Short mmCIF file of C-alpha atoms in Angstrom, two decimals:
data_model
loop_
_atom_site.label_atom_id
_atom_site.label_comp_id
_atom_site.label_asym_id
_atom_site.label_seq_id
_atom_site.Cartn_x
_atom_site.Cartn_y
_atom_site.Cartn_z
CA UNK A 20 168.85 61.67 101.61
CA UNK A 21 165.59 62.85 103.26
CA UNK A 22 165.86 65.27 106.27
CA UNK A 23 164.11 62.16 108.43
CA UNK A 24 167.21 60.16 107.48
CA UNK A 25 169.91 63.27 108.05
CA UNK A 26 168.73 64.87 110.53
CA UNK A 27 167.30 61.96 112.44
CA UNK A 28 170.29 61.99 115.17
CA UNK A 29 169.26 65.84 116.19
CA UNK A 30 167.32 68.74 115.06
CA UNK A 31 166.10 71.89 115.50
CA UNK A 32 162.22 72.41 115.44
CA UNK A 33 160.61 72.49 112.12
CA UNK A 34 159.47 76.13 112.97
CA UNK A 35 163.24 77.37 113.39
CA UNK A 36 164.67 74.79 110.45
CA UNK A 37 162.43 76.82 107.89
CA UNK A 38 163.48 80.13 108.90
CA UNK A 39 166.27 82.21 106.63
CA UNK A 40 169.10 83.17 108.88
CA UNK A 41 171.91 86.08 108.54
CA UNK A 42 174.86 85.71 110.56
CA UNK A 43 176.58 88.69 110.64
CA UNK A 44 180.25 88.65 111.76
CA UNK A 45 181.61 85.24 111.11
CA UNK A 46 184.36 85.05 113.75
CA UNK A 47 184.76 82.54 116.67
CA UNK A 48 181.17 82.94 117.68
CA UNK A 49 179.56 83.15 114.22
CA UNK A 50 181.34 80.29 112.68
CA UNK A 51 180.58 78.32 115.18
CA UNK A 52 176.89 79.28 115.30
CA UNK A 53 176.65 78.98 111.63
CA UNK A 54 177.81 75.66 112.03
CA UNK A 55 175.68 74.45 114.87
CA UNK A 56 173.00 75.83 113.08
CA UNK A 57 173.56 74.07 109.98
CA UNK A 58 173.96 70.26 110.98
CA UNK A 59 170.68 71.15 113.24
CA UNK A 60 168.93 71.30 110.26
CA UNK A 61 168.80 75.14 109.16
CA UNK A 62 168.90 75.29 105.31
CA UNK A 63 168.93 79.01 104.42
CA UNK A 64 171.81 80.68 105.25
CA UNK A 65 173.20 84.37 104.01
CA UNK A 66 176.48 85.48 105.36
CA UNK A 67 177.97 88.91 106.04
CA UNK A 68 181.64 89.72 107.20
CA UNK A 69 184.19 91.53 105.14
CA UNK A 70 187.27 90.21 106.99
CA UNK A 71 189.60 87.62 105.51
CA UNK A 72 191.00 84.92 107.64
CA UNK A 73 194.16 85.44 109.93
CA UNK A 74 196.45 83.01 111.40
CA UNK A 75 195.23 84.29 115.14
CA UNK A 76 191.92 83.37 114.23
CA UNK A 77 192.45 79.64 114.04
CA UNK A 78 192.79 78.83 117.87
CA UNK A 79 188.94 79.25 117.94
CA UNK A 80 187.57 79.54 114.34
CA UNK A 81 185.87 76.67 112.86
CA UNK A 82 188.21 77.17 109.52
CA UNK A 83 191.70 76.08 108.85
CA UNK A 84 194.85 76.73 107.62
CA UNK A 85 193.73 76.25 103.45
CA UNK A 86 191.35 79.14 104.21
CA UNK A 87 194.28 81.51 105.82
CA UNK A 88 193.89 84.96 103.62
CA UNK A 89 190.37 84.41 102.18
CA UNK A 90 187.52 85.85 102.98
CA UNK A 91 185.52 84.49 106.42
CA UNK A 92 182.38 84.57 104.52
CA UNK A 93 182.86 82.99 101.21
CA UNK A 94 185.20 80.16 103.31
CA UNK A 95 182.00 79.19 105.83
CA UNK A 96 179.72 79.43 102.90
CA UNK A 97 181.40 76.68 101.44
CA UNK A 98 181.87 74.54 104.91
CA UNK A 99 178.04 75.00 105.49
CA UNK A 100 177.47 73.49 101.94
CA UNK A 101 179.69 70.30 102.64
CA UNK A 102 177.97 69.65 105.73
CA UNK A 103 174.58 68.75 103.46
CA UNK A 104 173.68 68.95 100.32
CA UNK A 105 170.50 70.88 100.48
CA UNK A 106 171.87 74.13 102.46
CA UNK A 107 171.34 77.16 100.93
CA UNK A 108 174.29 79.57 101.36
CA UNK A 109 174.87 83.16 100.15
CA UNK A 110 178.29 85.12 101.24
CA UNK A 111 178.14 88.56 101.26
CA UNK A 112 181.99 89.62 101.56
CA UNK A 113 181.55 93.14 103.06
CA UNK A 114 180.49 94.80 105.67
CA UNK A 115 176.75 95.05 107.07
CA UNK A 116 176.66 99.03 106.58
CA UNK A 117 177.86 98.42 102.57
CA UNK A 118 175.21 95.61 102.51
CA UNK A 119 172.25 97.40 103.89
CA UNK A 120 172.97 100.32 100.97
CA UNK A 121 173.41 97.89 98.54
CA UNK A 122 171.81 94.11 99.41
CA UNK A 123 168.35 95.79 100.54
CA UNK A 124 166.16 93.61 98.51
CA UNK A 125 168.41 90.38 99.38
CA UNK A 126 168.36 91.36 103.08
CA UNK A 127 164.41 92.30 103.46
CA UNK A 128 164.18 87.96 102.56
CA UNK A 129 165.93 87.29 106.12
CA UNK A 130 164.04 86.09 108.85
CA UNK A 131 166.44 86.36 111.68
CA UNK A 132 169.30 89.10 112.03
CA UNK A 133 172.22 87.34 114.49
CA UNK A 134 174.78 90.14 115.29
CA UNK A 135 177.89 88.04 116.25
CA UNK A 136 180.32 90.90 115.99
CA UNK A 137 179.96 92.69 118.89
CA UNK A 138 180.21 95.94 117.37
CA UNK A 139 178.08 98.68 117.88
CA UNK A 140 178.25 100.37 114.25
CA UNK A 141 176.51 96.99 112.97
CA UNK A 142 173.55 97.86 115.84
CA UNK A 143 173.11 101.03 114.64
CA UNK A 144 173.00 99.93 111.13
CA UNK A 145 170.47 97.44 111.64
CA UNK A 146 168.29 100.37 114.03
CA UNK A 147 168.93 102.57 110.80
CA UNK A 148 166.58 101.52 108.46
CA UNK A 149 163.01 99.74 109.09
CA UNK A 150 162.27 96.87 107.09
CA UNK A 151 158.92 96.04 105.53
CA UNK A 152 157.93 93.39 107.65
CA UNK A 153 159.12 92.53 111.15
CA UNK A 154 162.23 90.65 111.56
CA UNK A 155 163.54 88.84 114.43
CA UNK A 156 167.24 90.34 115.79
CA UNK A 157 169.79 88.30 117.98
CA UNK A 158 172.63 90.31 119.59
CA UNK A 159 175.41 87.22 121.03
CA UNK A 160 178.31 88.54 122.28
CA UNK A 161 180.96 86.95 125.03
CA UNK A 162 182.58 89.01 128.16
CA UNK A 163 186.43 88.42 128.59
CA UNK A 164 187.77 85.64 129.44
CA UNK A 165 184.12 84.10 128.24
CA UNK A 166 182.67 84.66 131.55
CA UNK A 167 180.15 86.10 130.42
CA UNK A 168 177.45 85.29 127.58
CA UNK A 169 175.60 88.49 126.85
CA UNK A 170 172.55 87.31 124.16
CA UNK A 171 169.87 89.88 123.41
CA UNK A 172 166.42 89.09 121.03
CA UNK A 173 163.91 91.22 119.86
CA UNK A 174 161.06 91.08 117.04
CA UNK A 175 160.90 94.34 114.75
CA UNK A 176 160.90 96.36 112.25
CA UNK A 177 164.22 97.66 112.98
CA UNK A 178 166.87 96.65 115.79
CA UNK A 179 165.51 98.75 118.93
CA UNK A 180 169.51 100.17 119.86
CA UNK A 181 168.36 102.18 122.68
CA UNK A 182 166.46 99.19 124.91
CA UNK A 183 169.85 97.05 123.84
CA UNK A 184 171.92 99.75 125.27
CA UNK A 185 169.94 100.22 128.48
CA UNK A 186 169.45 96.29 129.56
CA UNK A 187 173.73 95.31 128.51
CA UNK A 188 174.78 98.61 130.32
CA UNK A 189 175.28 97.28 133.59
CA UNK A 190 176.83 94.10 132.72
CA UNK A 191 179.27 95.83 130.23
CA UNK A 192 179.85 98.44 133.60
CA UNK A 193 180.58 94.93 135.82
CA UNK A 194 182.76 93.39 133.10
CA UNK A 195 184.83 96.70 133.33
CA UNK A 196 185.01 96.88 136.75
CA UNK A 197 185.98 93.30 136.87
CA UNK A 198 188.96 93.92 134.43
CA UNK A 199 190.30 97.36 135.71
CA UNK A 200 193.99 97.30 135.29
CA UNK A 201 194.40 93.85 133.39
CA UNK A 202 196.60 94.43 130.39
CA UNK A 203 195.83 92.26 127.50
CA UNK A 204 197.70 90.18 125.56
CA UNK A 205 198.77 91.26 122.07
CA UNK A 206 198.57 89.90 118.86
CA UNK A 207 202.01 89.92 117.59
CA UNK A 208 205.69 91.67 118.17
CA UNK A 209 205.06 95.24 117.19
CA UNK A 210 201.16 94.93 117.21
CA UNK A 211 199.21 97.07 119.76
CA UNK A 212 195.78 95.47 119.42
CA UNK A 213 194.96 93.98 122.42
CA UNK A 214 193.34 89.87 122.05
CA UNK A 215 190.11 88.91 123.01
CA UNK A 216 191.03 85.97 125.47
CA UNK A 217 188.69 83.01 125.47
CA UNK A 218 189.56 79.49 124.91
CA UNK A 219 187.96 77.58 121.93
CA UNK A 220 186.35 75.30 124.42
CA UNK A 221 184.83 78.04 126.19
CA UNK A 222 183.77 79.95 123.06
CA UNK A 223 182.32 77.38 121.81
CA UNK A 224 180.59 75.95 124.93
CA UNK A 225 178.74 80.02 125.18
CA UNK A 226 177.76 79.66 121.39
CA UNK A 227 176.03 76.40 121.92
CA UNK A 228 174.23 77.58 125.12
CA UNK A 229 173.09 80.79 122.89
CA UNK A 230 171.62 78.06 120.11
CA UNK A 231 169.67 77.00 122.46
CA UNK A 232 168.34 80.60 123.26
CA UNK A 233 167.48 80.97 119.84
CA UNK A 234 165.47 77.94 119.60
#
């Protein structure tokens, strides 16, 4: 099974095929990406999230119900690997802070960061600490309702936080303005977290447009 016979229907570019990616946060937008990514031809994969699968997640996660209490990472891992038999896949079940103190030889071999979780304490953690050689970081995140796509790339050393902060600024000031006075939905009876709402279709429809950006 040669890659001219696999991926003959579709591929990335050589260039972006070789490269190692690191998804971190592998949620609606990262499974999804990791996916995309993987029957586009990228073979080297190494995934961090330290979340196990809930039952909320499966309206837009790429998983199903045999994966329901395991862990996001090791689950996608072994999805990615099914998909073709040349992927190679390493899940990292923990968090991107516990990773960069204790995966910093492992995560020096990446080529391209891809934040999925929009979280700020992963930013910071990737701004924390320069690597050895430059690195190419991906910020994808989705406004409610996925209205909006919000995709951010640099080249570095480290994750520049402070030019992130100052071009998604106004945008995140819009979305809030736009939502003022919405209550969200919650997750349960009893629960007070508020839902992230986005249809599937529409999450997945953003994370396609930002593989494209990272071509």
């Amino acid at each position: 099974w040669d890659d001219s016979e696999v991926l003959s229907r579709g591929a990335l570019s050589s260039m972006t095929r070789k490269l190692k990616f690191a998804i971190i946060g592998l949620g609606a937008i990262g499974s999804c990406l990791a996916e995309l990514l993987a029957r586009m031809g990228v073979k080297d994969f190494l995934l961090i999230d330290d979340e196990a699968l809930e039952i909320g997640n499966l309206t837009r996660h790429t998983l199903g119900l045999h994966s329901l209490g395991l862990k996001k990472s090791v689950e996608i891992a072994k999805r990615l690997k099914n998909i073709e038999p040349s992927i190679h896949v390493k899940a990292l079940s923990k968090s991107f802070e516990v990773a960069r103190r204790h995966d910093g030889e492992l995560l020096e071999t990446v080529d391209v960061f891809v934040d999925c979780t929009g979280d700020d304490a992963v930013l910071y953690n990737l701004a924390a600490v320069p690597f050895e050689k430059e690195k190419r970081f991906i910020s994808i995140s989705i406004g409610l309702g996925a209205e909006m796509l919000f995709i951010y790339g640099a080249k570095a050393t480290l994750f520049p936080f402070e030019d992130f902060r100052g071009k998604i600024n106004p945008y995140i000031d819009q979305e809030k303005e736009r939502w003022k006075g919405v209550k969200l939905p919650r997750a349960g009876i009893g629960c007070w977290n508020p839902v992230f709402p986005a249809r599937a279709d529409d999450i997945w429809m953003m994370t396609s447009i930002a593989a494209k950006e990272i071509e």
